Amino acid sequence: MLPEINQALLHLVDSIFPDRQSELNQIFLYHLGLDDKSNDQGKRIRPLLVSICAKGAGCDWRKALPAAVALEILHNFSLIHDDIEDNGQIRRGQPAVWMRWGLAEGLNAGDAMFAAGFEALSALRISFSSEIVLDAVRLFSATSLRLTEGQHMDIGFEKQQKIGIEEYYKMIGGKTAALLAACCQMGALLAGRGTDTQQTYHLFGHNLGMAFQVYDDWLGIWGNQQETGKSTSGDLVEGKKTLPVLIGLQQSERFAERLTQGAIQPDETEQLAHWLHEDGVEASVKNSFQKWSDETQHALSGLDCEAESKSALAELVQILIERKK
Amino acid sequence: MLPEINQALLHLVDSIFPDRQSELNQIFLYHLGLDDKSNDQGKRIRPLLVSICAKGAGCDWRKALPAAVALEILHNFSLIHDDIEDNGQIRRGQPAVWMRWGLAEGLNAGDAMFAAGFEALSALRISFSSEIVLDAVRLFSATSLRLTEGQHMDIGFEKQQKIGIEEYYKMIGGKTAALLAACCQMGALLAGRGTDTQQTYHLFGHNLGMAFQVYDDWLGIWGNQQETGKSTSGDLVEGKKTLPVLIGLQQSERFAERLTQGAIQPDETEQLAHWLHEDGVEASVKNSFQKWSDETQHALSGLDCEAESKSALAELVQILIERKK
């Protein structure tokens, strides 16, 4: 499916900005990893989820491509703006869009990409009833809103002292899981399934997103630099309020004490990661991951989904949350 | 119509963020001028255009309210981001959203407002066929893209030395006129008019937007501070590439010479405005305005539109492009 997804993405960009020399065309292809120089396009997890779920729920996945493209575009739009908001300078091994083209251009290109997501959806009209397309548009806009609400909470976390685990789950529920949930639901929706079945696909994507984010947070402290491509414990240096940090503030006095004393330096991260391990924080994070991972498997096994696609989903789950712990 | 438009806006914000205490609800109401303290909501030109054109083309304007609200929301989203991109610190006499809540929050709140525009449109399903609602969504997303293309050109102008008048028209065609054109077209579209009639409404809005922007550019150099609420010649100090500046660079050697010598100070603006007047630049700007103003009147008179609404449109044109010159 991947080559056709990339082809559909390229086709969308060229149809919106027909001039390959135009800067917006170039920014889009650069950020989507579709220009000549790029080698990292991201994993295309979201369009794959749409395509596999559409197929599994009984829909020609090629007809669903505009929705797969739209959700990948939505994801990439959010990355462009997140990098500005979080001062993220590198994205997939290259300068982030706003670093390369400037803040004003980057912000505006993100807006253009957001609009392009809705433009992509309009191509669904070729293959689906107007009712279904409108439901797809609604799912898309409601998901966009959930993303901004999650991001709003995440930004707010930086100023807050005490953040409960439930609050954290709510934040990643919007910031990460809502999009994966929407991808899976979109597949079932386009296959003409009723809201009950759509909801089971939604729940599978939600649980997967939660497990994925908790795993990502674990990687941010204890991950192997060579495997993740990020610097080990980089999350600590950047002062991110990830799950290990939130649990650490509650469970590890020495870690909490250290955090009150200002920014963490790169040469301290190994010691701090060790403290968090010794004080049982890593075990708590693993517990959380195990919970969401089990919920994902449970939701997957109950899915009304054709067998080959279900295997493909199981494979995707493994790729996303490889248990290298 | 205005009270009902404001009520519909308020209703949308409350339905998206039901908690009045939530920060996103507060940011929305603050920026839309709907909180208790605000006195300047902007002119609500865009939702008025939608409502009047819908009525004039034969549609119950109250049924069109979700579209009127959506286009006002789209306009306001673009203002939030424009203020970040242009370093605009004051909006309608109050601190801009990003100045008050910070860049990350402001950027994200803008994204939320963009998404809210699409959410607003979904309420059209109550009163219109799915086909018409999909056409409305498509008009909305295509217009959003045009806005970002116009903004992209505007940002690019800052780095360019030579900018032709045609290029300038193309830029304001996207940045300003596309939205007014979409408002007028939206009215005809919802009234079930065919594409030819929609196009005449579109053209009227486009010409109005062009005249409005050229007039706004004139005000930016020669406007009366008390009437505009902006500082006279503020555009010169901010280094904006408005129409008088572009024509000045071609037509006034002393003005062009001065611009090569760095940023313009507030105490120089009166002299520069006088040079531009003496060297015939103001006359050229007035000519351009006259051209677009005539085109607007011409398009209006040819509009297939019920008489009372046509008078209302004529009144709105007068308010937007009062000839105080």
XYZ file of C-alpha atoms in Angstrom:
650
model
C 0.000 0.000 0.000
C 2.880 2.379 0.777
C 3.897 3.236 -2.813
C 0.293 4.097 -3.676
C -0.073 6.205 -0.536
C 3.042 8.171 -1.439
C 1.882 8.543 -5.007
C -1.480 9.849 -3.822
C 0.262 12.320 -1.499
C 2.440 13.559 -4.337
C -0.566 13.855 -6.598
C -2.431 15.936 -4.009
C 0.470 18.355 -3.537
C 0.872 18.786 -7.292
C -2.836 19.347 -7.803
C -2.927 22.050 -5.110
C 0.324 23.759 -6.131
C 0.799 22.800 -9.796
C 4.073 24.685 -10.074
C 6.876 22.463 -8.759
C 9.055 25.563 -8.463
C 6.610 27.297 -6.133
C 7.842 27.557 -2.589
C 4.719 26.064 -1.009
C 5.045 23.006 -3.256
C 8.663 22.674 -2.168
C 7.880 23.091 1.530
C 5.166 20.427 1.287
C 7.399 17.905 -0.494
C 10.301 18.625 1.862
C 8.226 18.140 4.991
C 6.434 15.066 3.630
C 9.751 13.499 2.662
C 8.781 13.436 -1.014
C 11.508 15.599 -2.491
C 14.565 14.038 -4.109
C 16.863 14.521 -1.151
C 14.743 13.070 1.601
C 15.206 9.593 2.949
C 12.966 9.746 6.026
C 9.270 10.093 5.361
C 8.127 8.969 8.762
C 6.430 5.618 9.069
C 3.160 6.543 7.316
C 1.392 4.725 10.157
C -1.754 6.828 9.868
C -2.555 6.306 6.179
C -1.672 2.632 6.594
C -4.169 2.356 9.436
C -6.869 3.997 7.296
C -6.145 1.718 4.351
C -5.915 -1.523 6.324
C -9.016 -0.748 8.409
C -10.977 0.223 5.275
C -10.005 -3.057 3.641
C -10.654 -5.053 6.786
C -14.099 -3.516 7.211
C -15.027 -4.354 3.637
C -14.135 -1.344 1.500
C -11.875 -1.069 -1.545
C -8.861 0.532 0.134
C -7.868 2.369 -3.058
C -11.146 4.270 -2.959
C -10.316 5.272 0.612
C -6.941 6.753 -0.396
C -8.107 10.395 -0.261
C -8.961 9.911 3.426
C -5.664 8.130 4.094
C -3.846 11.036 2.482
C -5.932 13.599 4.396
C -5.057 12.071 7.765
C -1.351 11.859 6.936
C -1.535 15.524 5.904
C -3.284 16.403 9.176
C -0.533 14.639 11.117
C 2.158 16.482 9.182
C 0.453 19.839 9.586
C 0.454 19.317 13.344
C 4.175 18.468 13.290
C 5.007 21.732 11.501
C 3.181 23.771 14.136
C 4.316 21.624 17.093
C 7.931 22.218 16.116
C 7.343 25.965 16.310
C 5.470 25.683 19.608
C 8.030 23.365 21.235
C 11.065 25.058 19.697
C 11.863 21.788 17.909
C 14.663 22.481 15.461
C 15.198 19.068 13.884
C 12.493 16.874 12.378
C 13.348 13.447 10.983
C 17.034 14.313 10.815
C 16.533 17.543 8.857
C 15.925 21.172 9.879
C 12.272 21.676 10.802
C 10.254 23.690 8.268
C 10.249 26.846 10.396
C 14.021 26.611 10.916
C 14.631 26.351 7.206
C 12.045 28.857 5.901
C 11.532 31.064 8.950
C 8.748 31.262 11.510
C 6.240 33.258 9.438
C 6.613 31.039 6.359
C 6.579 27.882 8.449
C 3.474 28.856 10.377
C 1.664 29.787 7.176
C 2.782 26.631 5.359
C 1.326 24.654 8.267
C -1.993 26.433 7.761
C -1.832 25.615 4.054
C -1.239 21.961 4.902
C -4.201 21.948 7.298
C -6.432 23.329 4.530
C -4.954 20.792 2.106
C -6.190 17.994 4.362
C -9.773 19.137 3.840
C -9.141 19.582 0.133
C -7.920 15.983 -0.024
C -11.170 14.715 1.490
C -13.240 16.250 -1.288
C -11.891 13.587 -3.681
C -13.895 11.010 -1.712
C -16.959 12.262 -3.588
C -15.906 10.227 -6.624
C -16.492 6.927 -4.828
C -18.755 7.503 -1.829
C -22.231 8.824 -1.101
C -22.502 12.453 -0.003
C -23.700 11.293 3.408
C -20.570 9.231 3.979
C -18.278 11.998 2.736
C -19.924 14.476 5.115
C -19.479 12.038 7.992
C -15.811 11.722 7.009
C -15.410 15.516 6.949
C -17.010 15.749 10.368
C -14.747 13.061 11.815
C -11.790 14.922 10.351
C -12.716 18.337 11.765
C -13.654 16.940 15.184
C -10.295 15.140 15.289
C -8.463 18.349 14.356
C -10.112 20.027 17.313
C -9.124 17.179 19.655
C -5.504 17.573 18.486
C -5.496 21.258 19.366
C -7.084 20.544 22.746
C -4.393 17.951 23.503
C -1.689 20.340 22.385
C -3.246 23.080 24.516
C -3.000 20.825 27.590
C 0.580 19.888 26.724
C 1.630 23.523 26.480
C -0.154 24.225 29.774
C 1.729 21.372 31.488
C 4.963 23.327 31.224
C 3.640 25.928 33.649
C 1.867 23.508 36.009
C 3.559 22.056 39.091
C 1.314 19.082 39.794
C -0.109 16.981 36.999
C -2.103 13.835 37.740
C -1.790 10.664 35.662
C -5.424 10.972 34.553
C -4.711 14.477 33.261
C -1.712 13.130 31.385
C -3.840 10.397 29.811
C -6.353 13.021 28.739
C -3.594 15.093 27.148
C -2.066 12.237 25.109
C -5.617 11.080 24.367
C -6.004 14.294 22.383
C -2.474 14.863 21.180
C -1.643 11.330 20.018
C -4.461 8.820 20.380
C -7.288 10.872 18.816
C -5.590 10.826 15.427
C -4.884 7.079 15.412
C -8.451 6.465 16.621
C -9.793 8.610 13.784
C -7.703 6.712 11.211
C -9.172 3.376 12.272
C -12.705 4.748 12.545
C -12.356 6.360 9.123
C -11.739 2.954 7.557
C -14.910 1.498 9.080
C -16.909 4.639 8.251
C -15.952 4.500 4.575
C -16.825 0.803 4.515
C -20.345 1.879 5.404
C -20.293 0.328 8.875
C -22.675 1.651 11.530
C -21.616 3.761 14.486
C -21.271 0.748 16.835
C -18.706 -0.948 14.620
C -17.017 2.392 13.936
C -16.686 2.762 17.690
C -14.843 -0.562 18.028
C -12.343 0.560 15.385
C -12.049 3.916 17.125
C -11.323 2.227 20.460
C -8.654 0.002 18.935
C -6.895 3.071 17.480
C -7.253 4.947 20.745
C -5.674 2.160 22.808
C -2.916 1.767 20.240
C -2.227 5.499 20.404
C -2.070 5.466 24.193
C 0.304 2.467 24.234
C 2.396 4.081 21.505
C 2.758 7.354 23.410
C 3.598 5.717 26.726
C 6.208 3.631 24.897
C 7.552 6.772 23.256
C 7.821 8.399 26.681
C 9.717 5.346 27.968
C 12.082 5.587 24.976
C 12.650 9.256 25.797
C 14.358 8.247 29.069
C 15.627 4.708 28.643
C 15.638 4.231 24.865
C 18.721 3.255 22.919
C 19.973 6.253 20.979
C 20.947 4.154 17.976
C 17.497 2.674 17.681
C 15.418 5.784 18.339
C 17.527 8.325 16.477
C 16.972 10.688 19.395
C 19.530 11.387 22.084
C 18.988 9.181 25.137
C 17.188 10.975 27.939
C 16.757 14.001 25.677
C 13.278 14.446 27.124
C 14.844 15.220 30.513
C 17.130 17.903 29.098
C 14.228 19.465 27.214
C 12.185 19.490 30.421
C 9.239 17.644 28.884
C 6.505 16.559 31.286
C 6.356 12.976 30.049
C 4.896 10.049 32.008
C 8.209 8.997 33.642
C 8.731 12.578 34.820
C 5.192 12.864 36.225
C 5.459 9.540 38.058
C 9.001 10.422 39.129
C 7.750 13.620 40.752
C 5.381 11.523 42.859
C 7.485 8.439 43.515
C 11.131 9.527 43.635
C 12.001 12.165 46.204
C 15.570 12.678 44.980
C 14.366 13.110 41.378
C 11.664 15.594 42.451
C 14.234 17.454 44.546
C 16.632 17.693 41.582
C 13.885 19.039 39.287
C 13.297 21.993 41.619
C 16.927 23.015 41.071
C 16.675 24.120 37.453
C 17.396 22.722 33.993
C 18.935 19.273 33.656
C 22.287 18.997 31.900
C 23.073 16.226 29.393
C 25.741 14.685 31.648
C 23.210 14.174 34.458
C 20.650 12.227 32.489
C 22.212 8.796 32.992
C 22.213 9.220 36.764
C 18.627 10.492 36.796
C 17.423 7.648 34.569
C 19.071 5.266 37.011
C 17.366 6.896 40.015
C 14.009 6.613 38.263
C 14.712 2.951 37.649
C 15.797 2.279 41.231
C 12.853 4.123 42.725
C 10.344 2.022 40.815
C 9.331 4.678 38.299
C 10.373 2.628 35.297
C 8.317 -0.291 36.611
C 5.269 1.993 36.907
C 5.733 3.236 33.353
C 6.044 -0.343 32.148
C 2.841 -1.183 33.995
C 1.034 1.624 32.235
C 2.395 0.473 28.904
C 1.353 -3.106 29.639
C -2.173 -1.952 30.472
C -2.604 -0.036 27.194
C -0.871 -2.740 25.216
C -3.248 -5.377 26.619
C -6.224 -3.134 25.860
C -4.959 -2.779 22.297
C -4.678 -6.529 21.820
C -8.096 -7.010 23.385
C -9.698 -4.424 21.090
C -7.941 -5.914 18.074
C -9.088 -9.461 18.775
C -12.708 -8.296 19.069
C -12.617 -6.318 15.811
C -15.070 -7.308 13.076
C -12.333 -7.326 10.454
C -11.337 -9.629 7.602
C -8.526 -12.027 8.662
C -5.684 -10.868 6.404
C -6.206 -7.237 7.426
C -6.362 -8.197 11.072
C -2.950 -9.840 10.722
C -1.651 -6.702 9.046
C -2.967 -4.632 11.962
C -1.306 -7.000 14.448
C 1.955 -6.543 12.559
C 1.587 -2.774 12.648
C 0.959 -2.893 16.390
C 4.187 -4.842 16.817
C 6.152 -2.303 14.789
C 4.741 0.598 16.786
C 5.200 -0.867 20.213
C 8.099 -3.293 19.849
C 8.867 -4.653 23.271
C 12.568 -3.981 23.413
C 12.318 -3.306 27.106
C -28.909 40.302 11.436
C -25.963 41.257 13.657
C -27.391 40.154 17.015
C -28.269 36.759 15.577
C -24.818 36.399 14.040
C -23.189 37.139 17.385
C -25.529 34.768 19.137
C -24.697 32.024 16.650
C -20.963 32.674 17.143
C -21.345 32.453 20.903
C -23.371 29.285 20.581
C -20.679 27.689 18.412
C -17.886 28.506 20.872
C -19.908 27.155 23.796
C -20.790 23.974 21.936
C -17.144 23.320 21.087
C -15.742 24.262 24.503
C -18.673 23.805 26.899
C -16.656 24.951 29.904
C -16.660 28.765 30.024
C -13.688 28.595 32.385
C -11.563 26.674 29.887
C -8.756 28.703 28.404
C -9.620 27.935 24.774
C -13.190 29.148 25.356
C -11.789 32.332 26.854
C -9.302 32.899 24.038
C -12.067 32.439 21.450
C -14.461 34.862 23.150
C -11.663 37.385 23.731
C -10.529 37.347 20.124
C -14.074 37.369 18.735
C -14.960 40.322 20.958
C -17.651 38.301 22.739
C -16.348 38.435 26.303
C -17.716 40.953 28.781
C -14.860 43.417 28.461
C -14.665 43.765 24.715
C -16.161 46.638 22.851
C -14.639 46.082 19.411
C -15.783 42.970 17.583
C -14.692 44.063 14.165
C -17.338 44.931 11.613
C -18.650 41.397 11.020
C -18.576 42.253 7.304
C -18.066 38.668 6.234
C -21.021 37.036 7.991
C -23.166 39.999 6.929
C -22.161 39.407 3.306
C -23.074 35.720 3.594
C -26.424 36.502 5.191
C -27.423 39.295 2.817
C -26.316 37.387 -0.289
C -28.134 34.263 0.884
C -31.295 36.276 1.408
C -30.864 38.160 -1.867
C -30.363 34.935 -3.810
C -33.526 33.452 -2.346
C -32.537 31.529 0.776
C -33.713 31.854 4.377
C -30.716 33.700 5.804
C -31.207 32.157 9.245
C -30.622 28.710 7.756
C -27.372 30.031 6.281
C -26.094 31.209 9.690
C -23.693 28.258 10.191
C -21.877 29.304 6.997
C -21.866 32.963 8.032
C -20.351 31.952 11.350
C -17.818 29.650 9.688
C -16.512 32.428 7.428
C -16.238 34.906 10.314
C -14.334 32.226 12.238
C -12.035 31.663 9.242
C -11.331 35.398 9.065
C -10.560 35.527 12.778
C -8.338 32.462 12.652
C -6.281 34.163 9.951
C -5.962 37.306 12.084
C -4.570 35.322 15.030
C -1.865 33.790 12.842
C -1.202 36.946 10.817
C -0.481 38.827 14.026
C 2.191 36.263 14.910
C 3.641 36.313 11.384
C 3.683 40.113 11.108
C 4.688 40.715 14.735
C 1.393 42.571 15.217
C 1.027 43.261 18.925
C -2.300 45.076 19.043
C -5.559 43.888 17.484
C -8.712 46.001 17.715
C -7.239 48.079 20.514
C -6.312 45.090 22.698
C -3.205 42.893 22.960
C -3.184 40.294 20.168
C -3.901 36.718 21.299
C -0.265 35.647 21.046
C 0.876 38.686 23.040
C -1.552 37.910 25.820
C -1.264 34.095 25.944
C 2.167 33.534 24.406
C 3.237 32.367 20.961
C 2.694 28.629 21.454
C -0.789 29.066 22.943
C -1.721 31.687 20.349
C -0.575 29.591 17.413
C -2.445 26.553 18.727
C -5.594 28.561 19.501
C -5.509 29.754 15.876
C -5.417 26.137 14.722
C -8.353 25.367 17.001
C -10.277 28.262 15.468
C -9.504 27.035 11.958
C -10.873 23.601 12.868
C -13.888 25.256 14.502
C -14.753 26.858 11.168
C -15.196 23.428 9.607
C -17.106 22.250 12.663
C -19.479 25.184 12.226
C -20.252 24.166 8.639
C -21.470 20.739 9.720
C -24.579 22.392 11.211
C -25.681 23.209 7.646
C -26.783 19.569 7.377
C -29.924 20.416 9.336
C -31.291 22.602 6.529
C -29.519 21.749 3.273
C -29.000 18.747 1.025
C -25.755 16.816 1.463
C -24.682 17.903 -2.025
C -24.992 21.572 -1.137
C -23.219 21.125 2.197
C -20.328 19.360 0.453
C -20.100 22.180 -2.070
C -20.012 24.634 0.837
C -17.232 22.661 2.549
C -15.262 22.630 -0.676
C -15.680 26.380 -1.177
C -14.525 26.858 2.402
C -11.405 24.706 2.125
C -10.432 26.125 -1.277
C -10.789 29.631 0.167
C -8.621 28.704 3.158
C -5.922 27.625 0.740
C -6.193 30.879 -1.218
C -5.731 32.811 2.034
C -2.518 30.962 2.816
C -1.253 31.496 -0.743
C -1.921 35.226 -0.450
C -0.237 35.342 2.928
C 2.711 33.406 1.501
C 3.141 36.043 -1.221
C 2.817 38.844 1.333
C 5.559 37.347 3.520
C 7.728 36.877 0.426
C 7.269 40.547 -0.556
C 9.341 41.591 2.453
C 12.441 39.997 0.929
C 11.769 41.044 -2.678
C 13.157 44.252 -4.154
C 10.896 44.679 -7.182
C 7.219 43.860 -7.016
C 4.919 44.557 -9.957
C 1.381 45.871 -9.535
C -0.040 42.691 -11.037
C 1.806 40.647 -8.440
C 0.405 42.900 -5.748
C -3.136 42.409 -7.081
C -2.587 38.669 -7.026
C -1.416 38.843 -3.423
C -4.398 40.863 -2.137
C -6.617 38.734 -4.358
C -5.693 35.814 -2.108
C -5.160 37.563 1.199
C -8.231 39.808 1.201
C -10.536 39.419 -1.794
C -10.796 35.600 -1.821
C -12.575 35.600 1.522
C -15.108 38.315 0.595
C -15.677 36.569 -2.737
C -16.312 33.286 -0.920
C -18.809 34.970 1.441
C -20.899 36.261 -1.444
C -20.644 33.022 -3.403
C -21.614 31.056 -0.290
C -24.909 32.933 -0.122
C -25.788 32.067 -3.719
C -24.585 28.485 -3.310
C -26.811 27.897 -0.276
C -29.728 29.427 -2.164
C -29.292 26.600 -4.668
C -28.140 28.836 -7.504
C -26.094 27.328 -10.343
C -22.403 27.934 -10.848
C -22.934 30.827 -13.293
C -24.924 32.853 -10.773
C -22.546 31.839 -8.002
C -19.773 33.235 -10.153
C -21.445 36.668 -10.409
C -21.711 36.806 -6.611
C -18.106 35.669 -6.347
C -16.969 38.420 -8.708
C -18.865 41.091 -6.790
C -17.167 40.010 -3.558
C -13.783 39.844 -5.265
C -14.044 43.388 -6.648
C -15.270 44.654 -3.301
C -12.315 42.990 -1.576
C -9.852 44.527 -4.026
C -11.351 48.021 -3.615
C -11.431 47.550 0.162
C -7.754 46.560 0.343
C -6.567 49.381 -1.928
C -8.584 51.800 0.205
C -7.051 50.273 3.339
C -3.596 50.766 1.843
C -4.443 54.425 1.102
C -5.602 54.846 4.708
C -2.298 53.365 5.888
C -0.466 56.402 4.473
C -2.953 59.259 4.298
C -5.737 58.130 6.632
C -6.910 60.205 9.564
C -5.720 58.573 12.774
C -8.898 59.421 14.621
C -11.055 57.728 12.016
C -8.933 54.651 11.361
C -7.785 53.959 14.923
C -4.329 53.243 13.513
C -1.420 55.647 13.651
C -1.151 57.685 10.454
C 1.502 56.374 8.085
C 2.058 53.431 10.419
C 2.442 51.219 7.359
C 5.604 53.141 6.409
C 7.186 52.652 9.832
C 6.342 48.956 9.758
C 7.923 48.672 6.308
C 4.840 47.111 4.723
C 4.911 46.700 0.936
C 1.502 48.255 0.340
C 0.307 49.684 -2.976
C 1.477 53.280 -2.283
C 4.932 51.963 -1.425
C 5.137 49.787 -4.555
C 4.020 52.627 -6.812
C 6.254 55.032 -4.875
C 9.272 52.846 -5.584
C 8.536 53.183 -9.313
C 7.300 56.761 -9.500
C 9.086 58.747 -6.797
C 12.868 58.769 -6.953
C 13.358 60.555 -3.633
C 11.013 58.094 -1.893
C 12.799 55.097 -3.455
C 16.154 56.597 -2.475
C 15.013 57.050 1.136
C 13.774 53.445 1.361
C 17.259 52.142 0.548
C 18.559 53.937 3.646
C 16.934 51.746 6.275
C 13.867 51.791 8.528
C 11.596 54.812 8.494
C 11.120 56.705 11.744
C 7.705 57.976 12.903
C 8.750 61.644 12.584
C 9.564 61.175 8.886
C 6.239 59.780 7.786
C 4.487 63.111 7.228
C 7.259 64.266 4.871
C 7.261 60.976 2.980
C 3.478 60.974 2.623
C 3.784 64.484 1.206
C 6.449 63.419 -1.309
C 4.256 60.529 -2.429
C 1.406 62.969 -2.908
C 3.534 65.497 -4.827
C 5.069 62.838 -7.054
C 1.680 61.625 -8.223
C 1.677 58.373 -6.242
C -1.472 59.225 -4.324
C -3.247 59.947 -7.602
C -2.195 56.542 -8.960
C -3.481 54.808 -5.833
C -6.760 56.713 -6.157
C -6.984 55.606 -9.782
C -6.578 52.002 -8.760
C -9.201 52.429 -6.085
C -11.568 54.058 -8.571
C -11.122 51.172 -10.975
C -11.967 48.511 -8.383
C -14.745 50.624 -6.944
C -16.338 50.993 -10.393
C -16.001 47.253 -10.987
C -17.716 46.628 -7.661
C -20.647 48.869 -8.556
C -20.873 47.287 -11.979
C -20.907 43.762 -10.537
C -23.471 44.776 -7.936
C -25.858 46.302 -10.450
C -25.762 43.126 -12.573
C -26.450 40.834 -9.605
C -29.551 38.638 -9.747
C -30.566 39.658 -6.239
C -33.800 40.666 -4.528
C -34.123 44.499 -4.285
C -34.024 45.012 -0.537
C -30.895 42.870 -0.213
C -29.251 44.677 -3.096
C -29.778 47.968 -1.259
C -28.283 46.413 1.858
C -25.249 45.333 -0.175
C -24.908 48.837 -1.619
C -24.952 50.224 1.911
C -22.297 47.748 3.008
C -20.129 48.765 0.049
C -20.398 52.384 1.147
C -19.394 51.531 4.714
C -16.398 49.536 3.523
C -15.105 52.006 0.995
C -16.316 55.385 2.242
C -14.914 58.019 -0.035
C -13.385 60.287 2.531
C -10.571 61.072 0.147
